[in-house]
Coordinates of C-alpha atoms in Angstrom, one line a residue:
X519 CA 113.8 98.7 79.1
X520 CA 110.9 97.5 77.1
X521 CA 108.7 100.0 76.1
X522 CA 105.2 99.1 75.3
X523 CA 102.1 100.9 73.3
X524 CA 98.7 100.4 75.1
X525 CA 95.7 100.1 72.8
X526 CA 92.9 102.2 73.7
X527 CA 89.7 100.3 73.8
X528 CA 87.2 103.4 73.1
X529 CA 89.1 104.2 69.5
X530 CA 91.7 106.9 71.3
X531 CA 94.8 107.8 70.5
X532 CA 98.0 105.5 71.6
X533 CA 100.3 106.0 74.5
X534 CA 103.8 104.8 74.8
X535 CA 104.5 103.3 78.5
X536 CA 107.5 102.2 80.3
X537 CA 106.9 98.8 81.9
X538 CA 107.5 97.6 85.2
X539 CA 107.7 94.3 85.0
X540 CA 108.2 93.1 88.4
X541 CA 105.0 94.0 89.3
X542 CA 103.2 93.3 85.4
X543 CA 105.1 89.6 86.4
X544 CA 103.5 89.4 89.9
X545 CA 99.9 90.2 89.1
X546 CA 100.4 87.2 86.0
X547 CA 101.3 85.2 88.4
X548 CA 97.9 85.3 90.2
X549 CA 96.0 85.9 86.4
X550 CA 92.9 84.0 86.9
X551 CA 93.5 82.8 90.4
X552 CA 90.4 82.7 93.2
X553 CA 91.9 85.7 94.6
X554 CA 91.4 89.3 94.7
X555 CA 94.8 90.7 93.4
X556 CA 95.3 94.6 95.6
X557 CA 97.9 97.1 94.5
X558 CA 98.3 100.0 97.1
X559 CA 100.7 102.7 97.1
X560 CA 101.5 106.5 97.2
X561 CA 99.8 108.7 94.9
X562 CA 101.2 108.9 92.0
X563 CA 103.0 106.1 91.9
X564 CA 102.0 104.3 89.1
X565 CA 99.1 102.3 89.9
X566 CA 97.1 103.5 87.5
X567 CA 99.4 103.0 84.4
X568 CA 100.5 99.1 85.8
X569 CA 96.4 98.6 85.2
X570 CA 96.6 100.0 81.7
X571 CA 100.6 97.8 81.3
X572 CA 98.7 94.7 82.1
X573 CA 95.5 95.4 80.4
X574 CA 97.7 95.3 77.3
X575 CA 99.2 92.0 78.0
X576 CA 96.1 90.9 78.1
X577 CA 94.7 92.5 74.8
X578 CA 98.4 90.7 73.6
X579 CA 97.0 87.0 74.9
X580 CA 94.3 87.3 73.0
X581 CA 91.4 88.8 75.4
X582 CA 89.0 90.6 73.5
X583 CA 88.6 94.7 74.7
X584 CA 84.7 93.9 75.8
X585 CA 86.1 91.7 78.5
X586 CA 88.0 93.8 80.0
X587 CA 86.6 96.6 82.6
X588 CA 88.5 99.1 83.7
X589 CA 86.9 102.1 86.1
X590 CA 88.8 104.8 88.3
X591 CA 86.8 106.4 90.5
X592 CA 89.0 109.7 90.5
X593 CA 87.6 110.5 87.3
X594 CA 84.6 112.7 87.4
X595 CA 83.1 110.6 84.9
X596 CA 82.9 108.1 86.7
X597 CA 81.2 110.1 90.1
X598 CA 77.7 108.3 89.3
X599 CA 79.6 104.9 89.8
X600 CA 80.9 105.8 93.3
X601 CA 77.9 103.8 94.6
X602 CA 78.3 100.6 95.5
X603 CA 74.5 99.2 93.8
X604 CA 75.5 101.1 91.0
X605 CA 78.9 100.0 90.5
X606 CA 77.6 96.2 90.8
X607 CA 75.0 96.6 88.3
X608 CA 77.2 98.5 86.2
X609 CA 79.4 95.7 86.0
X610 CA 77.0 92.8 86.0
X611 CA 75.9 94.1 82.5
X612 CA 78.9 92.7 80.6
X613 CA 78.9 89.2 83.2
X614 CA 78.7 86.5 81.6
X615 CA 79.9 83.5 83.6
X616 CA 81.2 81.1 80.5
X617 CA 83.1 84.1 79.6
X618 CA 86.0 85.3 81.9
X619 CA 85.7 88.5 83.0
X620 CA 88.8 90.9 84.1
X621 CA 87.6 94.2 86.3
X622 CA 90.2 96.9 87.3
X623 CA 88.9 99.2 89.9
X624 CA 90.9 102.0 90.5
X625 CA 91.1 103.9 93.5
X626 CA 88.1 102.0 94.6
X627 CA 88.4 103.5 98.2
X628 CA 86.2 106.7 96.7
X629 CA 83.2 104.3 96.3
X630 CA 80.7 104.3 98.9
X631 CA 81.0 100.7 100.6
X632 CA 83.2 99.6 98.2
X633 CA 84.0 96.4 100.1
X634 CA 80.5 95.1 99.7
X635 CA 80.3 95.5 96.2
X636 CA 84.1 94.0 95.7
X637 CA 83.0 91.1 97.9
X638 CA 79.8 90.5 95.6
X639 CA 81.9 90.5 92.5
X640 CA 84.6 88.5 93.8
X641 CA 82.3 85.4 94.6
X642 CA 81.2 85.3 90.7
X643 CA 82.4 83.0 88.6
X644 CA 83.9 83.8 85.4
X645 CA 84.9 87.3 87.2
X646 CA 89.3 88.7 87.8
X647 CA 89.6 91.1 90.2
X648 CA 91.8 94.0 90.6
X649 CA 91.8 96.9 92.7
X650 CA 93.9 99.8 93.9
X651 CA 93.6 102.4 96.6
X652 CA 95.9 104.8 97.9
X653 CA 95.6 104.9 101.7
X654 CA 96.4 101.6 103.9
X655 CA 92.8 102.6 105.4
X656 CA 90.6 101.1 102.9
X657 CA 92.2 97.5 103.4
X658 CA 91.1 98.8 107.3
X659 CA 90.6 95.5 109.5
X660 CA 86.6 95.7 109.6
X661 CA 87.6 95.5 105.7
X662 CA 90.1 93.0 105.9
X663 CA 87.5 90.7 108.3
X664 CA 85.1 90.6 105.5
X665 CA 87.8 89.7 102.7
X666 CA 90.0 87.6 104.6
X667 CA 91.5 85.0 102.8
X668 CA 90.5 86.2 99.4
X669 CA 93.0 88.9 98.8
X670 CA 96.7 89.3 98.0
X671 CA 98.3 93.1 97.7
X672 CA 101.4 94.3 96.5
X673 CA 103.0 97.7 97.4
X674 CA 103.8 99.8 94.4
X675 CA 107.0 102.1 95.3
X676 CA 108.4 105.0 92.7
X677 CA 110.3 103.9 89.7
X678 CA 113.5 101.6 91.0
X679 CA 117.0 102.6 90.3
X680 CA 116.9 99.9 87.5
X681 CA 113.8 101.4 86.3
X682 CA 115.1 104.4 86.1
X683 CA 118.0 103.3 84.5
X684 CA 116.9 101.5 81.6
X685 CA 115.3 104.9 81.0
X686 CA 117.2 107.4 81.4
X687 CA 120.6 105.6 80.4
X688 CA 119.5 105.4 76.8
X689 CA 121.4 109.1 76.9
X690 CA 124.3 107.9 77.2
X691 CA 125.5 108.6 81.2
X692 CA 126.9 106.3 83.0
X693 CA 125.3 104.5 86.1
X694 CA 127.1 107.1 88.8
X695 CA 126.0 110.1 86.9
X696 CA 122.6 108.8 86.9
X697 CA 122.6 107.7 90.2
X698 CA 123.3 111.2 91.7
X699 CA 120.2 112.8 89.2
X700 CA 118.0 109.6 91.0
X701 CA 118.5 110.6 94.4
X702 CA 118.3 114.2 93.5
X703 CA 115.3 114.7 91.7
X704 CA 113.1 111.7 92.3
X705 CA 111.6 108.6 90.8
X706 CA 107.9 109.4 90.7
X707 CA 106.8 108.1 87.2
X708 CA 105.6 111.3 85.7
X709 CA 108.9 112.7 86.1
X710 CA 110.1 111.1 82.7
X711 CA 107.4 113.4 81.1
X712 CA 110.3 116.3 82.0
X713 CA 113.5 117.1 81.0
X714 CA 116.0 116.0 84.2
X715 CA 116.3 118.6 86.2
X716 CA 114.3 121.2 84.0
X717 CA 111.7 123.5 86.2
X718 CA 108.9 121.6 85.2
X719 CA 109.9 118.2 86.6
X720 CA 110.4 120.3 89.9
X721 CA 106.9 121.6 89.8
X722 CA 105.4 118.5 88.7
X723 CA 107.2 116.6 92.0
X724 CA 106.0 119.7 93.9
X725 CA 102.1 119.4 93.1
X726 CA 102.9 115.7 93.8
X727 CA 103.9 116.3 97.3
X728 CA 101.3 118.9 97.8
X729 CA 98.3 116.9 96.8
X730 CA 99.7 113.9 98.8
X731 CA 99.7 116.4 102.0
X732 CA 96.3 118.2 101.1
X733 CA 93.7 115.3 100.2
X734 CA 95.6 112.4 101.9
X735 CA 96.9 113.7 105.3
X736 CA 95.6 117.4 106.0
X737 CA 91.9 116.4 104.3
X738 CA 92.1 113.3 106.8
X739 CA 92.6 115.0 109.9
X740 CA 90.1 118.0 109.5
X741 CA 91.7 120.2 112.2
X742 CA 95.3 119.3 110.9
X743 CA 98.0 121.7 111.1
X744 CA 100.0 121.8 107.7
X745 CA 102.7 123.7 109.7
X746 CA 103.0 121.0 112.3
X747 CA 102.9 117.8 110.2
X748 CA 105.8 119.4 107.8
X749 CA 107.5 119.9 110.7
X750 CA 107.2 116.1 111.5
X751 CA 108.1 115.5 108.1
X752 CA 111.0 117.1 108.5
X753 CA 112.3 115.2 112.0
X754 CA 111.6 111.5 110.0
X755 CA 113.5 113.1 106.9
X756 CA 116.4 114.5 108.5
X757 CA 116.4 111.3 110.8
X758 CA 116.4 108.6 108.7
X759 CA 118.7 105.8 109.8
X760 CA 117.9 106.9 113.3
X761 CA 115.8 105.3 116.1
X762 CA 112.6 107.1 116.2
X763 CA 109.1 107.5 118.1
X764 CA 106.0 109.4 118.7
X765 CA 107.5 110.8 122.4
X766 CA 111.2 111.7 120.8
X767 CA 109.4 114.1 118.1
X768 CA 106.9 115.6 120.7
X769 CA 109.5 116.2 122.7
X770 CA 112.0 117.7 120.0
X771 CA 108.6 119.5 118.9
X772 CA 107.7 120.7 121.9
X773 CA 111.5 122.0 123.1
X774 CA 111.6 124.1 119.4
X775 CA 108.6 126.0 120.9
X776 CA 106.2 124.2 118.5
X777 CA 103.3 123.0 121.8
X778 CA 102.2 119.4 120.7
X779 CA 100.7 116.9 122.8
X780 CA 101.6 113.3 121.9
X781 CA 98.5 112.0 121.0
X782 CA 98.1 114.5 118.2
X783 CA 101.5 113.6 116.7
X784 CA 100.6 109.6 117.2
X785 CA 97.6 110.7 114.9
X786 CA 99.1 112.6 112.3
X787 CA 102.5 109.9 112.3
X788 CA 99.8 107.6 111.8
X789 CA 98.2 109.4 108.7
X790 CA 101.5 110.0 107.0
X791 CA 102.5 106.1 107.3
X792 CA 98.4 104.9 106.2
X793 CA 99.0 107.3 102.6
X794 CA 102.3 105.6 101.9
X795 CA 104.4 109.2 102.3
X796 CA 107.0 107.1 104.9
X797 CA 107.4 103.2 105.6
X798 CA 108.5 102.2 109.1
X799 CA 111.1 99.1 109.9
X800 CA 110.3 97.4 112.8
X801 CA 113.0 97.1 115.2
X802 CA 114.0 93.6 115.7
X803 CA 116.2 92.3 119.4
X804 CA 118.6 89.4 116.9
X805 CA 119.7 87.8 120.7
X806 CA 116.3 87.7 122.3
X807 CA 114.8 87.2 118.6
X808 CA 111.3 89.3 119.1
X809 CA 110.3 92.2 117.5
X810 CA 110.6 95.7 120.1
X811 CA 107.9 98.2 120.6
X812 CA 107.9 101.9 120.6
X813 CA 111.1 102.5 118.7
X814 CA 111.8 102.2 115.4
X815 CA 113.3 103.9 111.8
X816 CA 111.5 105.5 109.0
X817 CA 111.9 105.7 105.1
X818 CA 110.7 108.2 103.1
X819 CA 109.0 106.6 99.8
X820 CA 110.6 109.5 97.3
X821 CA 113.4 111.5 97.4
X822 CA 112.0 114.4 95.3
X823 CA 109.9 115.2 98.3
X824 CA 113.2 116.4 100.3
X825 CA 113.4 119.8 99.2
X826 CA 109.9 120.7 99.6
X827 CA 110.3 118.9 103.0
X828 CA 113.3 120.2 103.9
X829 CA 113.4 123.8 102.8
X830 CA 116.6 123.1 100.2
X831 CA 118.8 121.9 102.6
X832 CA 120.6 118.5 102.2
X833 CA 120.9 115.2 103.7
X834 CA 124.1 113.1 104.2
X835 CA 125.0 110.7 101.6
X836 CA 125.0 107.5 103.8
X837 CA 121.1 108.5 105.2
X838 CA 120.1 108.9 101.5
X839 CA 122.1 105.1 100.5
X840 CA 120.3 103.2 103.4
X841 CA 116.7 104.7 102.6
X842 CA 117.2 103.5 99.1
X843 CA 118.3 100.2 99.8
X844 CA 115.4 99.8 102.4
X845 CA 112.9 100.6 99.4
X846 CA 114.7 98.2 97.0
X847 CA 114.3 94.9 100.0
X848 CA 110.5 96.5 99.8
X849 CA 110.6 96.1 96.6
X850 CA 112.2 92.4 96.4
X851 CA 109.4 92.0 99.1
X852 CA 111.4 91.0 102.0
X853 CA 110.3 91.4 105.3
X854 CA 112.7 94.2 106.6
X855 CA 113.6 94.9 110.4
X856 CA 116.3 96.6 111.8
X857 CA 118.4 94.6 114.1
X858 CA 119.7 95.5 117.7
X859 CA 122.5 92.6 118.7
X860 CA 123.7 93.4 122.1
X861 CA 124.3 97.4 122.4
X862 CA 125.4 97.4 118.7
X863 CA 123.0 98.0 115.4
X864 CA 122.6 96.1 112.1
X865 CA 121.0 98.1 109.7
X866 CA 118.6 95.7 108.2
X867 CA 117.6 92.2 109.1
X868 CA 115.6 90.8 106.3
X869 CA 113.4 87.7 106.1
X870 CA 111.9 86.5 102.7
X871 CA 109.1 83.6 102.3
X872 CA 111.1 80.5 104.0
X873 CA 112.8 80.8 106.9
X874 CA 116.2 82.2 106.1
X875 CA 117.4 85.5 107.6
X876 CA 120.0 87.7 106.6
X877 CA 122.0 90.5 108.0
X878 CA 122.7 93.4 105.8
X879 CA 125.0 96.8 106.7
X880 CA 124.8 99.6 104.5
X881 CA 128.2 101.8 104.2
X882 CA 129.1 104.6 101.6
X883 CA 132.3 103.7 101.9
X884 CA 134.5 101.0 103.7
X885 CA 137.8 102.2 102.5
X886 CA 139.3 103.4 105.4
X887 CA 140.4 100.3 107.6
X888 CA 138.4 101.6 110.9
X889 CA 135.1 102.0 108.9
X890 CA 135.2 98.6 107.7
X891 CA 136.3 97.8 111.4
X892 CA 133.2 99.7 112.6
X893 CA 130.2 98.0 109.7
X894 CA 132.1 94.7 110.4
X895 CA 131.8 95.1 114.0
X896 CA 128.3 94.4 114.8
X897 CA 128.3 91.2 112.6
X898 CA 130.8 89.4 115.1
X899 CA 128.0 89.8 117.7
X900 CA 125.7 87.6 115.9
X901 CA 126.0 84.0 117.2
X902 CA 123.7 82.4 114.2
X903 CA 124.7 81.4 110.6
X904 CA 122.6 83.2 109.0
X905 CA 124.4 85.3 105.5
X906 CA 125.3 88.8 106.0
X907 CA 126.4 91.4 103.9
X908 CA 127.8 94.9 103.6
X909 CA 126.2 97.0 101.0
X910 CA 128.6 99.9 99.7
X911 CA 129.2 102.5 97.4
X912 CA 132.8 101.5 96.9
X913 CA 134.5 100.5 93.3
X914 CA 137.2 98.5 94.7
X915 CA 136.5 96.1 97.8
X916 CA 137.7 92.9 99.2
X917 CA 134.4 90.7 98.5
X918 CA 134.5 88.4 101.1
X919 CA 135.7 89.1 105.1
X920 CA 135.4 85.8 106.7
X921 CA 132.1 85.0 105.4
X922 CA 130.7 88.1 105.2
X923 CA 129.8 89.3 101.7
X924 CA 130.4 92.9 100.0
X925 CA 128.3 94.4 97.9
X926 CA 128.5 96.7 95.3
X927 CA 125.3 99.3 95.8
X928 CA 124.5 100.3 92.3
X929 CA 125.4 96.4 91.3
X930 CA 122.8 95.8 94.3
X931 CA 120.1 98.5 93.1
X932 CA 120.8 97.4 89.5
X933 CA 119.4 93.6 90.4
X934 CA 122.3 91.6 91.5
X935 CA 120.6 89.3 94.4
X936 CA 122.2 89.0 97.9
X937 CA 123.9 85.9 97.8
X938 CA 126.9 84.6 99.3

């Protein structure tokens, strides 16, 4: 993996990055485009750092340093800026409309009607935009309304697999060795400051989680319960690959002697999916082909979080597989159901920009002739031509059971595309 030094335009020292250039390559893509280019994700996730990886490619093109503005707002510096007059005049210092312009707000949320003063800079000419913010909130509809049209966003997740990889594989282990340390200690960026597995990568993925549940969920809901939202935490985590809803937790909730009403759940469930801690997939009827209400599964965005979540204890292998290959279709931005076909489940039914669907089973292992029976099973119930796969953590497998396409997991997390 490419590793890049970031010149610091106020005379600092240097800093070596790791680049992620999936979404470096994606915000090129809409370099100098009439659009407002939004990158939103959990804290922590590394927002902040793909600003200062794509401020260097553009220092590398040949932009000069003074045309380049970059602000985040969580820096206490920065605290007189969190006004939205201020902020615009700030900015409006260095316009200069035959000159182009590139401003990176960062966690531009903390500014006091933010979307006013982003809306003024956006209809400049000569003016790039960029912001980030770390709650779903602050692209809100009201907000949404008054940029419609003028914005595209892309969802930073943790470090991939392959990101991880092209890391930590530079020691030497192999991709199954690695894989295990992955899914056990995390993929937040600032774990690579750590030794693997050493106490302080634990304590940095700790205050992680911590601040993520203090300022983005608890500090939301004033009269929050941190007792009672870890303990819905802990029903998504320990149900993952399940069907899930509001009443099913209250209920679980309320029979464990915890009294919840439902509404106060819906609210907190809410919170949790707005600051990016868990992703739902929409459950999606393949036969009556509409999208069902009420019901659905949840992802968790890092697997770090577990033990804090969880108390130590463990989750099966195949719950752990399916939640990472639901953040790498995120990831490949695919638009990611689950599928009910008849009174059988598909794990994921994806759709990317054209109109092609495809069916994909996720399986640890499909060995043993009746498992294979079993992830084959609800394939046969589909009545459409669509591709479908089965994505496994097996070395040795038949690749192809009457059209249906087997998939090597790490091959899959690694890059290799779903194709027939």
């Amino acid at each position: 993996m490419a590793v890049l030094v970031l010149y610091n335009g106020n005379g600092g020292d240097i800093m070596e990055l790791i680049e992620r250039n999936d979404y470096l390559d994606w915000l090129e893509k809409y370099r100098d485009k009439k659009v407002i280019k939004v990158i939103t994700g959990l804290r922590r996730a590394g927002k902040s750092t793909i600003f200062d990886l794509y401020i260097n490619r553009l220092i590398k093109s040949g932009v000069g340093v003074e045309r380049i503005v970059k602000i985040n707002f969580e820096e206490l510096e920065n605290e007189t800026l969190r006004d939205r007059t201020v902020l615009y005049n700030y900015i409006m210092q260095k316009y200069d409309s035959s000159n182009k312009l590139y401003v990176f707000l960062d966690e531009v949320q903390r500014v006091d009607g933010f979307e006013e003063a982003v809306d003024s800079l956006f209809v400049k000419d000569g003016v790039d935009l960029y912001i980030t913010g770390s709650n779903a909130k602050f692209l809100s509809s009201e907000i949404a309304t008054l940029l419609t049209g003028r914005y595209v966003e892309i969802n930073v997740l943790p470090l991939s697999f392959k990101e991880y990889y092209g890391h930590f594989g530079k020691g030497g282990k192999d991709k199954r060795e690695l894989f295990m340390d992955y899914i056990t200690f995390g993929a937040l960026p600032g774990i690579f400051m750590f030794d693997n597995g050493s106490a302080e990568q634990r304590e940095y993925t700790e205050s992680v989680y911590k601040t993520v549940l203090e300022k983005d969920v608890l500090l939301r809901n004033s009269a929050a319960s941190k007792q009672l939202v870890e303990n819905i935490l802990s029903y998504l985590v320990y149900n993952i690959g399940c069907l899930t809803s509001v009443k099913r937790i209250t209920d679980t909730l309320n029979s464990n002697g915890t009294k919840v009403a439902y509404n106060t759940v819906a609210k907190y469930f809410e919170t949790l999916q707005d600051c990016f801690f868990v992703y739902k997939a929409d459950r999606y009827d393949v036969t009556g082909k509409e999208y069902l209400k009420m019901i659905n599964k949840y992802y968790i965005t890092d697997f770090g979080f577990k033990y804090y979540i969880l108390n130590n204890k463990t989750l099966e292998l195949s719950q752990i597989l399916e939640n990472l290959v639901f953040l790498e279709l995120k990831r490949r931005r695919y638009k990611i159901a689950t599928g009910k076909v008849a009174e059988k489940e598909v794990d994921f039914v994806i759709k990317d920009g054209s109109d092609g669907i495809k069916y994909v089973q996720v399986a640890v292992t499909v060995m043993p002739e009746d498992k294979l029976k079993q992830e084959l099973r609800p394939f046969y119930e589909v009545k459409d031509n669509y591709s479908k796969f089965i994505i496994t953590l097996d070395d040795f497998y038949v690749k192809d059971h009457d059209g249906i396409t087997t998939v090597n997991a790490l091959d899959f997390l690694l890059g290799k595309e779903l194709s027939s």
